[in-house]
Coordinates of C-alpha atoms in Angstrom, one line a residue:
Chain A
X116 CA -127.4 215.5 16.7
X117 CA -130.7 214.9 18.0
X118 CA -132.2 213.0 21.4
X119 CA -133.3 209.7 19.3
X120 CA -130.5 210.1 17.0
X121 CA -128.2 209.5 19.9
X122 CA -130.0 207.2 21.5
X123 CA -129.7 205.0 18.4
X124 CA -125.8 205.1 18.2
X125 CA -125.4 205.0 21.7
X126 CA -126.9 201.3 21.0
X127 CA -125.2 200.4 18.3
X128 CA -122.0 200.9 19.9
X129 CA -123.5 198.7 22.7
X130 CA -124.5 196.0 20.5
X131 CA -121.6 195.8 18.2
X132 CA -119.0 195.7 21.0
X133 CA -120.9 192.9 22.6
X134 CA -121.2 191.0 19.2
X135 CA -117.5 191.7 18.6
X136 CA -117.2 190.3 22.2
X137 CA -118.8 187.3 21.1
X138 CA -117.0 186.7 18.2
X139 CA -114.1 187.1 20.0
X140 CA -115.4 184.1 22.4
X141 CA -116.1 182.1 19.6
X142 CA -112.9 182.4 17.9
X143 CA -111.1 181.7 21.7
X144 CA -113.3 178.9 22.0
X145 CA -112.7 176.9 18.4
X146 CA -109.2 177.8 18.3
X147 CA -108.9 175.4 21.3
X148 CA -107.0 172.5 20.0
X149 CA -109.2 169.0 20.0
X150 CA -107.9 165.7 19.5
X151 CA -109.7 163.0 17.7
X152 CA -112.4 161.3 20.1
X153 CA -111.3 158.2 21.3
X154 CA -114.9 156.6 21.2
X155 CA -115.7 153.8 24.5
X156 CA -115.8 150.2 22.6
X157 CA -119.4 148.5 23.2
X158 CA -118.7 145.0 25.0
X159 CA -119.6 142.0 22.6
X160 CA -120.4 140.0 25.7
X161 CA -121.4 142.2 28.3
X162 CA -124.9 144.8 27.8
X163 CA -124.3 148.3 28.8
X164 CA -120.4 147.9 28.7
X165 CA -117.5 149.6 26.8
X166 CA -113.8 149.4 27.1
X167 CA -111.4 152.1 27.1
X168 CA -107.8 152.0 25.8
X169 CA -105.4 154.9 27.1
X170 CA -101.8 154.6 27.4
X171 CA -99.0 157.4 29.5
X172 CA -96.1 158.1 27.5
X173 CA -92.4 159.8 28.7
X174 CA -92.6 161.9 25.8
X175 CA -95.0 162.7 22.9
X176 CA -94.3 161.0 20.0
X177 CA -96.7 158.1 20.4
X178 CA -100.1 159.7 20.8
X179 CA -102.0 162.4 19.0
X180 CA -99.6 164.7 18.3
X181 CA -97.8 162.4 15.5
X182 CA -94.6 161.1 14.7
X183 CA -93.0 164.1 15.1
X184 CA -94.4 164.5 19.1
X185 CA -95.9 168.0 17.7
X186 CA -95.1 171.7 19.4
X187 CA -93.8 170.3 22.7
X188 CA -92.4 166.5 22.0
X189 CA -90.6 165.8 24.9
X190 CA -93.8 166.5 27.0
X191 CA -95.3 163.4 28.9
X192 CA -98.5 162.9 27.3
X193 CA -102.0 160.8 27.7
X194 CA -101.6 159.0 24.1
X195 CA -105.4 160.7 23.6
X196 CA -107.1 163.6 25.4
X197 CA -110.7 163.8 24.0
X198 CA -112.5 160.5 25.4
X199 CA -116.1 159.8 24.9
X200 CA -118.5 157.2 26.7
X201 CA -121.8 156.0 26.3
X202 CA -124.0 157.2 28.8
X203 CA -125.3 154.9 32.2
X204 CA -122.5 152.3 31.2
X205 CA -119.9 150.2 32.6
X206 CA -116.4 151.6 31.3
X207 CA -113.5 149.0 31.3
X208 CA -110.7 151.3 31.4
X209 CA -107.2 149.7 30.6
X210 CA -104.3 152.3 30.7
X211 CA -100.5 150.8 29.8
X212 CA -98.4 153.2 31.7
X213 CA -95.0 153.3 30.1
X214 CA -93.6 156.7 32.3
X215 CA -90.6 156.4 35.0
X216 CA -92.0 158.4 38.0
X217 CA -91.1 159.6 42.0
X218 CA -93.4 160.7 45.0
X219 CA -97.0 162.2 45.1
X220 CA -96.7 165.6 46.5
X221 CA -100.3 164.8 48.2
X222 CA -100.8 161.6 49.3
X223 CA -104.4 161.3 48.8
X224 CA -104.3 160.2 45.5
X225 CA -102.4 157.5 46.3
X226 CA -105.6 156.0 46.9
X227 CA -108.3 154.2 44.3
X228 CA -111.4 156.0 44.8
X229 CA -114.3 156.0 42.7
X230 CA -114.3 152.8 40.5
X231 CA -116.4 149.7 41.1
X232 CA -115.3 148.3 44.6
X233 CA -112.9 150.6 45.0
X234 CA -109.9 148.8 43.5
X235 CA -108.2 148.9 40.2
X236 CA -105.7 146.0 39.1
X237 CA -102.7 146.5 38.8
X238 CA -99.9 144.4 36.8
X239 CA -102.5 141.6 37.4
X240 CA -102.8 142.3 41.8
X241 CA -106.1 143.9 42.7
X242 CA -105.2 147.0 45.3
X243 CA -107.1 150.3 46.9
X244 CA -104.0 151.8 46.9
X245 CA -100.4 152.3 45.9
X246 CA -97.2 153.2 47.1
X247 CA -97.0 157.3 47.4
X248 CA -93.2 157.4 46.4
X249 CA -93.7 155.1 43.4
X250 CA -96.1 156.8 41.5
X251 CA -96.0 157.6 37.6
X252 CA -98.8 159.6 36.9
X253 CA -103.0 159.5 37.8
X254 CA -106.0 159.4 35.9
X255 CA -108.2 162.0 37.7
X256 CA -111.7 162.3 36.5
X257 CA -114.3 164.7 38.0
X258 CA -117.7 166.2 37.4
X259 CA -118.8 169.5 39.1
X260 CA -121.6 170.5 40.8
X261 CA -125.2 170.7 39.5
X262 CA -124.5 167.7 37.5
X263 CA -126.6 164.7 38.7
X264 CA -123.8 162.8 39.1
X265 CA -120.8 164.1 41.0
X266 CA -118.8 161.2 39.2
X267 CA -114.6 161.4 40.9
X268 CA -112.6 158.7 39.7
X269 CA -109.1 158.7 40.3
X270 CA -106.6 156.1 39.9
X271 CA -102.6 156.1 40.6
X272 CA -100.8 154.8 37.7
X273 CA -97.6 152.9 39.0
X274 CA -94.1 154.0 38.0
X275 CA -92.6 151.8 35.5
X276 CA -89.6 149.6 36.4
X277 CA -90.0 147.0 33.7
X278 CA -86.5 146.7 31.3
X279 CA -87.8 144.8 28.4
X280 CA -87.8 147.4 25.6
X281 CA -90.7 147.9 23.1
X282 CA -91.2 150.3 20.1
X283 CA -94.1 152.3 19.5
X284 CA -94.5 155.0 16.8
X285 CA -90.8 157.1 16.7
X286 CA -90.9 156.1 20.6
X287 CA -89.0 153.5 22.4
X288 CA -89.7 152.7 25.6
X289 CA -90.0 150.1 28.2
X290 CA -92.9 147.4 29.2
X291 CA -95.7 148.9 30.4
X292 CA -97.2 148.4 33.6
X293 CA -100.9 148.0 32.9
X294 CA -103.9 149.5 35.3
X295 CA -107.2 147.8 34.6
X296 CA -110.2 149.5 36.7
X297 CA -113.8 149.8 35.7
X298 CA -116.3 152.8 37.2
X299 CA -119.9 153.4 35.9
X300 CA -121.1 156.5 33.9
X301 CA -124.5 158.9 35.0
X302 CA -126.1 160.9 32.6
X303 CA -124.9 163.2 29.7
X304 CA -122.4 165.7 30.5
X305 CA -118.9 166.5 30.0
X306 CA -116.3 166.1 32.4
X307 CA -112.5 167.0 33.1
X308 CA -109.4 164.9 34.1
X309 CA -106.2 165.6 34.3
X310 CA -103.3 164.0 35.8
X311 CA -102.5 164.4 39.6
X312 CA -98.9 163.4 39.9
X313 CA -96.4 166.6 39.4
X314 CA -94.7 165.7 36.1
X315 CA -95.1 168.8 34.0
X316 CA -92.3 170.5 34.7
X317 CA -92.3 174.2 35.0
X318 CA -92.2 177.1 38.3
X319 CA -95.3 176.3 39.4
X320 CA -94.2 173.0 41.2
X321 CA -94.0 170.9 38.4
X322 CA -97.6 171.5 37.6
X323 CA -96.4 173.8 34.2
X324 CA -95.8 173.0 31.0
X325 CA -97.9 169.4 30.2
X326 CA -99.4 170.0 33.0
X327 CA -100.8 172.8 31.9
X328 CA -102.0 173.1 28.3
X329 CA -104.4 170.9 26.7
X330 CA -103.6 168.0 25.1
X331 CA -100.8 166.2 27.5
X332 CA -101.9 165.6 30.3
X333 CA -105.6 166.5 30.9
X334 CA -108.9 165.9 28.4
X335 CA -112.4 165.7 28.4
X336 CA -114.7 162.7 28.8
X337 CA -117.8 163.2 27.1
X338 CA -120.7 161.1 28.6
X339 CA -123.2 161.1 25.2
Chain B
X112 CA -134.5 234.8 44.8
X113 CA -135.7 235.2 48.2
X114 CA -135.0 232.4 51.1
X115 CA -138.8 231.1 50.5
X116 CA -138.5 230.5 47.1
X117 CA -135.6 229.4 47.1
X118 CA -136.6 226.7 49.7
X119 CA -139.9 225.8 48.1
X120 CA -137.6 225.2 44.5
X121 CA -136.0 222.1 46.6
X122 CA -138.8 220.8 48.0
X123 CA -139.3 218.2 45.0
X124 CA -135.9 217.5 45.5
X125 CA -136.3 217.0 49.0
X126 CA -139.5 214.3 48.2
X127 CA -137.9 212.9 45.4
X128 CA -134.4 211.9 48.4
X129 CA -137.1 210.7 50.7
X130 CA -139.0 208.6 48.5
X131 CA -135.9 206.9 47.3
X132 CA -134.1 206.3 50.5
X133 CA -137.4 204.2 51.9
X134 CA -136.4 202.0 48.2
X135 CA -133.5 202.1 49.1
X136 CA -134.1 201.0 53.2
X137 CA -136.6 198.9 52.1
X138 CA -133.6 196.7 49.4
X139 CA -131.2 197.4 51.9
X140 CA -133.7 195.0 54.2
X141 CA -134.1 192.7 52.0
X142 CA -132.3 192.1 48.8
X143 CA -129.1 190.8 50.8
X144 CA -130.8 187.7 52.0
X145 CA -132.1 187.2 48.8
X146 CA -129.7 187.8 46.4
X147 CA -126.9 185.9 48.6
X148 CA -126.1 182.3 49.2
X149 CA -128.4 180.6 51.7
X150 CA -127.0 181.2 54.8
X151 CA -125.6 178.1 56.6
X152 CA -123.0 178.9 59.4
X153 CA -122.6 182.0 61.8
X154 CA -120.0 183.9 59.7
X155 CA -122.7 183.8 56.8
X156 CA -125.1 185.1 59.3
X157 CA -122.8 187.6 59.9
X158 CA -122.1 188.6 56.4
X159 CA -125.6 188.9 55.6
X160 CA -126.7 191.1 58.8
X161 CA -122.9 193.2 57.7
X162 CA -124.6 193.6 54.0
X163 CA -127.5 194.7 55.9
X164 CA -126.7 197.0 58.3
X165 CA -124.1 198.7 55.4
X166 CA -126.9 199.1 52.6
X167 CA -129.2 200.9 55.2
X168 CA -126.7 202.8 56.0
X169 CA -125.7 204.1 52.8
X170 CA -129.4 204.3 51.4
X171 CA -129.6 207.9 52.3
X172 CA -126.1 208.7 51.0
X173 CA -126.8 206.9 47.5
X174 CA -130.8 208.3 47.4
X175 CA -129.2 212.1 47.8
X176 CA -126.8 211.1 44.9
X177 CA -129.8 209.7 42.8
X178 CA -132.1 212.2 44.0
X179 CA -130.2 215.5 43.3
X180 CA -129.4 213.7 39.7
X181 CA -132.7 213.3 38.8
X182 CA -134.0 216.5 40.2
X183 CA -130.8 218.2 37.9
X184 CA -132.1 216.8 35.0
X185 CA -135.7 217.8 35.2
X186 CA -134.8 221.1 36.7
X187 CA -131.7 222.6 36.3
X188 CA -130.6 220.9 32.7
X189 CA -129.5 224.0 30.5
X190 CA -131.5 224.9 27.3
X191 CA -130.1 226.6 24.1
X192 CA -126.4 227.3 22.6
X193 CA -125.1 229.7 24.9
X194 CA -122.9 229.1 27.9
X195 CA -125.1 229.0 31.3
X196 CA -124.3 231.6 33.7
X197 CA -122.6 230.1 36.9
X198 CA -124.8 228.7 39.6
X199 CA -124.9 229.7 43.4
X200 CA -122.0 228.2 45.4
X201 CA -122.4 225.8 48.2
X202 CA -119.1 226.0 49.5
X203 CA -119.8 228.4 51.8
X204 CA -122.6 227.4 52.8
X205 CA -122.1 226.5 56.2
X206 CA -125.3 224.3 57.0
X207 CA -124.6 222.9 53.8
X208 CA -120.9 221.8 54.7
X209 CA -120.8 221.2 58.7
X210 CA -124.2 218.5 57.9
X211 CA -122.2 216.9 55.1
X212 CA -119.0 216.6 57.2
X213 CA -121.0 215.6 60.4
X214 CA -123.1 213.2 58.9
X215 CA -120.1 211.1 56.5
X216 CA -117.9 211.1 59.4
X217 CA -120.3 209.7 61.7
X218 CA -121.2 207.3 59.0
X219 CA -117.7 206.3 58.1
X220 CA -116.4 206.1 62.2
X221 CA -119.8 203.4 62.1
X222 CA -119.0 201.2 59.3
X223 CA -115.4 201.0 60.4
X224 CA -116.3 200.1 63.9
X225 CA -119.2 197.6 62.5
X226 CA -116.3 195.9 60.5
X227 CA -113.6 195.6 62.3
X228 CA -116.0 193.9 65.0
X229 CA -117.3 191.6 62.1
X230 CA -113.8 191.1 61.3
X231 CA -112.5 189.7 65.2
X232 CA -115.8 188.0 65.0
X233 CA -115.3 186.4 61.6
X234 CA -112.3 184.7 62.5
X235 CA -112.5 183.6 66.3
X236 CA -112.9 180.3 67.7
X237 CA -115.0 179.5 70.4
X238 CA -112.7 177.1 71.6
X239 CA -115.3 174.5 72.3
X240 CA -114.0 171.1 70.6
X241 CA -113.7 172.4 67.0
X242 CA -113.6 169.5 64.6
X243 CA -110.5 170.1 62.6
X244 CA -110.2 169.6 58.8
X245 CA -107.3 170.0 56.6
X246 CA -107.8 171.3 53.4
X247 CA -105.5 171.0 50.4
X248 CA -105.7 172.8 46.8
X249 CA -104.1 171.6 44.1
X250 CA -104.4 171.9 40.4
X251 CA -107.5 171.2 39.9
X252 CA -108.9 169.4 42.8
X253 CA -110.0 169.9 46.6
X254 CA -109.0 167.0 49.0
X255 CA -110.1 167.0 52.7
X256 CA -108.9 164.8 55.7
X257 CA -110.1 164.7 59.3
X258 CA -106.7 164.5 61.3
X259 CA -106.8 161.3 64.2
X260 CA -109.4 159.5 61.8
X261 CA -107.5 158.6 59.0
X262 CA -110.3 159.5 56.3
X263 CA -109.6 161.3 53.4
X264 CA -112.6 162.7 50.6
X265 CA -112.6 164.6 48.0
X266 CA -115.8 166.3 49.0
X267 CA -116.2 167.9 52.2
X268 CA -118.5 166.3 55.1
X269 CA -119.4 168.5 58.4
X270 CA -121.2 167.6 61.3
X271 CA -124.1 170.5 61.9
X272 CA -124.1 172.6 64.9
X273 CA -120.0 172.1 66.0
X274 CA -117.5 174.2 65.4
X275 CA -115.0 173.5 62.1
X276 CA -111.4 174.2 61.9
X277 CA -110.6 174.3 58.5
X278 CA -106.4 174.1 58.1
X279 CA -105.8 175.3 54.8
X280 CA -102.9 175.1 52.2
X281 CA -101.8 174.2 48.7
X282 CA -98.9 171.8 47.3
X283 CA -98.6 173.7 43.6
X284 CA -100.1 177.1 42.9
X285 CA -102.2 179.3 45.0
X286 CA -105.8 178.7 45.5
X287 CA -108.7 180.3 46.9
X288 CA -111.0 178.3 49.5
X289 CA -114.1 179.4 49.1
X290 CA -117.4 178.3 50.5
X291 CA -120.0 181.3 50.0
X292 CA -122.7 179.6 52.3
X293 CA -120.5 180.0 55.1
X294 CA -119.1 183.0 54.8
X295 CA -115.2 182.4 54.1
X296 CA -112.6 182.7 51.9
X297 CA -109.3 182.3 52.6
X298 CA -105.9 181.8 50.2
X299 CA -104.8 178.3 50.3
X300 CA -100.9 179.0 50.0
X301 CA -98.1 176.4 49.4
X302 CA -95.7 176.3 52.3
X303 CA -98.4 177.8 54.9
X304 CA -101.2 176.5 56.4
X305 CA -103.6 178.7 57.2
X306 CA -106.6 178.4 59.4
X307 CA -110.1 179.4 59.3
X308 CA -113.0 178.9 61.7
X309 CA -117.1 178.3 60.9
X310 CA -119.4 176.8 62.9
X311 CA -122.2 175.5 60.2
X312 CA -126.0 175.5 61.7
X313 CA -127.8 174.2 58.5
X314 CA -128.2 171.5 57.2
X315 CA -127.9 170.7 53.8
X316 CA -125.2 170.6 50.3
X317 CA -122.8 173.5 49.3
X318 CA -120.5 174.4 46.7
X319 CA -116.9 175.1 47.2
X320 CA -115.1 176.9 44.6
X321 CA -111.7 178.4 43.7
X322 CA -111.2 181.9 43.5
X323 CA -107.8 182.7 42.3
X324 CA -107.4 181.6 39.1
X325 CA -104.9 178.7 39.4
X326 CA -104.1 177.5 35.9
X327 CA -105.8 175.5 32.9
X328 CA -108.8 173.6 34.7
X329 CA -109.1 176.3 37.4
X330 CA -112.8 176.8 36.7
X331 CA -113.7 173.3 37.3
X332 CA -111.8 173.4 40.8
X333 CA -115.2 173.2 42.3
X334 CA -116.5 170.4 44.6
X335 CA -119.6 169.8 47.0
X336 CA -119.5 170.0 50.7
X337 CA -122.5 168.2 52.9
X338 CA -124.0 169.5 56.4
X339 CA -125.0 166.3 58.0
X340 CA -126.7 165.6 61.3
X341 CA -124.0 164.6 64.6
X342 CA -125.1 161.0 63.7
X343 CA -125.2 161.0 60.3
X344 CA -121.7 162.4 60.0
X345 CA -119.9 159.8 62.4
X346 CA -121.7 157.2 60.2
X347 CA -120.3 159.0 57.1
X348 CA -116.9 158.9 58.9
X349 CA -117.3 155.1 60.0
X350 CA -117.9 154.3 56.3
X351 CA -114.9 155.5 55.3
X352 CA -112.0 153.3 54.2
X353 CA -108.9 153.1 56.5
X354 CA -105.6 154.3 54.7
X355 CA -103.0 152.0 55.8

């Protein structure tokens, strides 16, 4: 085989393993389950406002993954995982918590940090803060450096001690207590959240499981 | 082949070392600093001069390597189907064998030395009124509080020019606290706390990452940190809210 001869299949091999690399990324990267987009509802009364609707569940068979709670249906799950907001807007976030619940293993997010005024209402009482042994689960919501906003919302969701019964889906479950805060979007970007309270079960101190795989009890929020 | 010409067939390769360890001298200089995070606390400094010191060092080393490959491929590559005849050995070539053992020990005693200095440097205290800062990792965020004030953040705040005592440990999985502009990286481990000293001397915004990889969102475990002036910082403190 000659000098160019070699040269040449020296980079072909080059570029195909790359493309096949890619490909391979690609394949990763689509076969990473989405839920449906739970779109920010535009304010009829207010400009540059949306509200969003989430809800906590004990199990999954309320949300996104169907009747049937899907793969894992006694997972605790966010009833949606894929939210999306308008850009530079006021979100009204409303989240009915329906999920028993037990201490935080780190006290910090115990706190409200990150909404407007720093306070989120709770069961109708405005607070900064909630009780670090009663706590459900969190809505944790982060951006990362080199975005212009380093937007970090989170928000303890109360355990839920109500008794009055209600039916959702193939779920039953209790009253939920409901978490009303509000916290302004920056620019476009996507961002993560994920739940801060240990409820996923698992070895890795309870952060498995839910915890761990997309679609319970962590998302995106795509700021378009 | 006589000594002399024997002597005058290295000479390129003897050029071709030199040329390439002033490159390499020259990169060893200054690449480090420029390739590297901006350098904001003494550790960095440290690690920066370490990188330094070590890539001069090893610029001869690594030019010989490059040097003799090149020179073998211009010179000595073999031409033709039949099997070479065997080159002149160097083993016992005395010279050849004290320099190399002389020169890599001296080397290697050096850099051992130089490190484990940088090392007992790298993780003293001067003891001078560190501000402490605990640390926690968890899945997938960095929280901070500043024990006796009562304020909590989830992005790090440091006054400039004082010592920080970062106390670090997990509550899930195992992380990694990184901050590459000061030079440290330690394990956040549940159970243990472990601590880490810096003393930052520039101001300015940082980056502090993960580095073990710590689950499903471990590549966004990354938040800022802020070097702010003595009176900036106890304003940023002041404007904290009390936890009850």
């Amino acid at each position: 085989m000659n000098r160019s001869k070699s040269l040449g299949v020296a980079l072909a091999s080059v570029l195909l393993g790359g493309g096949a690399l890619a490909l391979a990324g690609f394949a990763l990267a689509s076969a990473t389950p989405h839920q449906a987009a739970l779109n920010c509802v535009p304010s009829q009364s207010a400009a540059n406002t949306c509200s969003l609707n989430l809800s906590t569940f004990p199990d999954s068979l309320a949300g996104e993954h169907g009747k049937t709670g899907g793969d894992h249906p006694d997972w605790v799950s966010y009833a949606n995982d894929n939210l999306v907001v308008p850009a530079n807007t006021t979100v009204d976030v409303t989240i009915d918590q329906y999920d028993s619940g037990g201490s935080l293993n780190n006290a910090f997010f115990d706190q409200v940090m990150g909404t407007i005024g720093g306070t989120a209402t709770i069961a109708g009482k405005t607070v900064s803060s909630v009780d670090p042994n009663n706590v459900g689960h969190t809505f944790t919501l982060r951006g990362i450096p080199g975005s212009d906003k380093m937007l970090f919302v989170s928000v303890p969701l109360p355990a839920d001690s109500n008794t009055q019964a209600v039916t959702i889906g193939d779920g039953s479950y209790t009253k939920p207590v409901v978490v009303q805060f509000s916290f302004k979007t920056g620019s476009k970007g996507v961002y993560e959240w994920n739940c801060e309270f240990p409820c996923g079960g698992g070895r890795e101190g309870e952060f498995g499981q839910a915890m761990s795989t997309y679609g319970y009890m962590s998302g995106t929020l795509t700021v378009n | 082949m006589s000594t002399s010409t024997n002597k005058n067939s290295y000479k390129g390769l003897y050029w071709i070392w030199a040329a390439l360890t002033v490159v390499g001298i020259l990169i060893g200089l200054y690449a480090p600093a420029w390739l590297m995070p901006r350098s904001m606390s003494n550790n960095m400094h440290l690690t920066v001069l370490t990188m330094v010191v070590f890539s001069v060092a090893a610029a001869p080393v690594a030019a010989g390597v490059y040097a003799t490959a090149l020179f073998a491929l211009r010179h000595w590559a073999h031409k033709g189907d039949d099997v070479p005849a065997p080159g002149p050995q160097v083993r016992e070539n005395a010279v050849v064998v004290t320099t190399w053992l002389v020169v890599s020990t001296v080397l290697t005693v050096f850099l051992l030395i130089w490190g484990l200095g940088a090392l007992a440097v790298d993780n003293g205290s001067n003891g001078k009124n560190p501000l402490v800062v605990d640390v926690t990792g968890q899945q997938w965020v960095w929280s901070f509080s500043y024990p006796g004030t009562h304020v909590q953040s989830n992005e790090l705040y440091l006054p400039v020019n004082r010592e920080v005592e970062f106390r670090v440990t997990s509550v899930d999985v195992t992380h990694g606290f990184w901050i590459a502009n000061m030079g440290i990286q330690v394990d956040a481990n549940v159970g243990t706390i472990t601590t880490i000293h810096t003393t930052p001397d520039k101001l300015g915004t940082f980056n502090i990452r993960c580095t073990q990889f710590c689950g499903l969102n471990h590549a966004f475990m990354v938040t800022e940190g802020h070097v702010l002036t003595s009176q900036q910082f106890t304003s940023w403190l002041a404007s904290q809210p009390q936890r009850a």
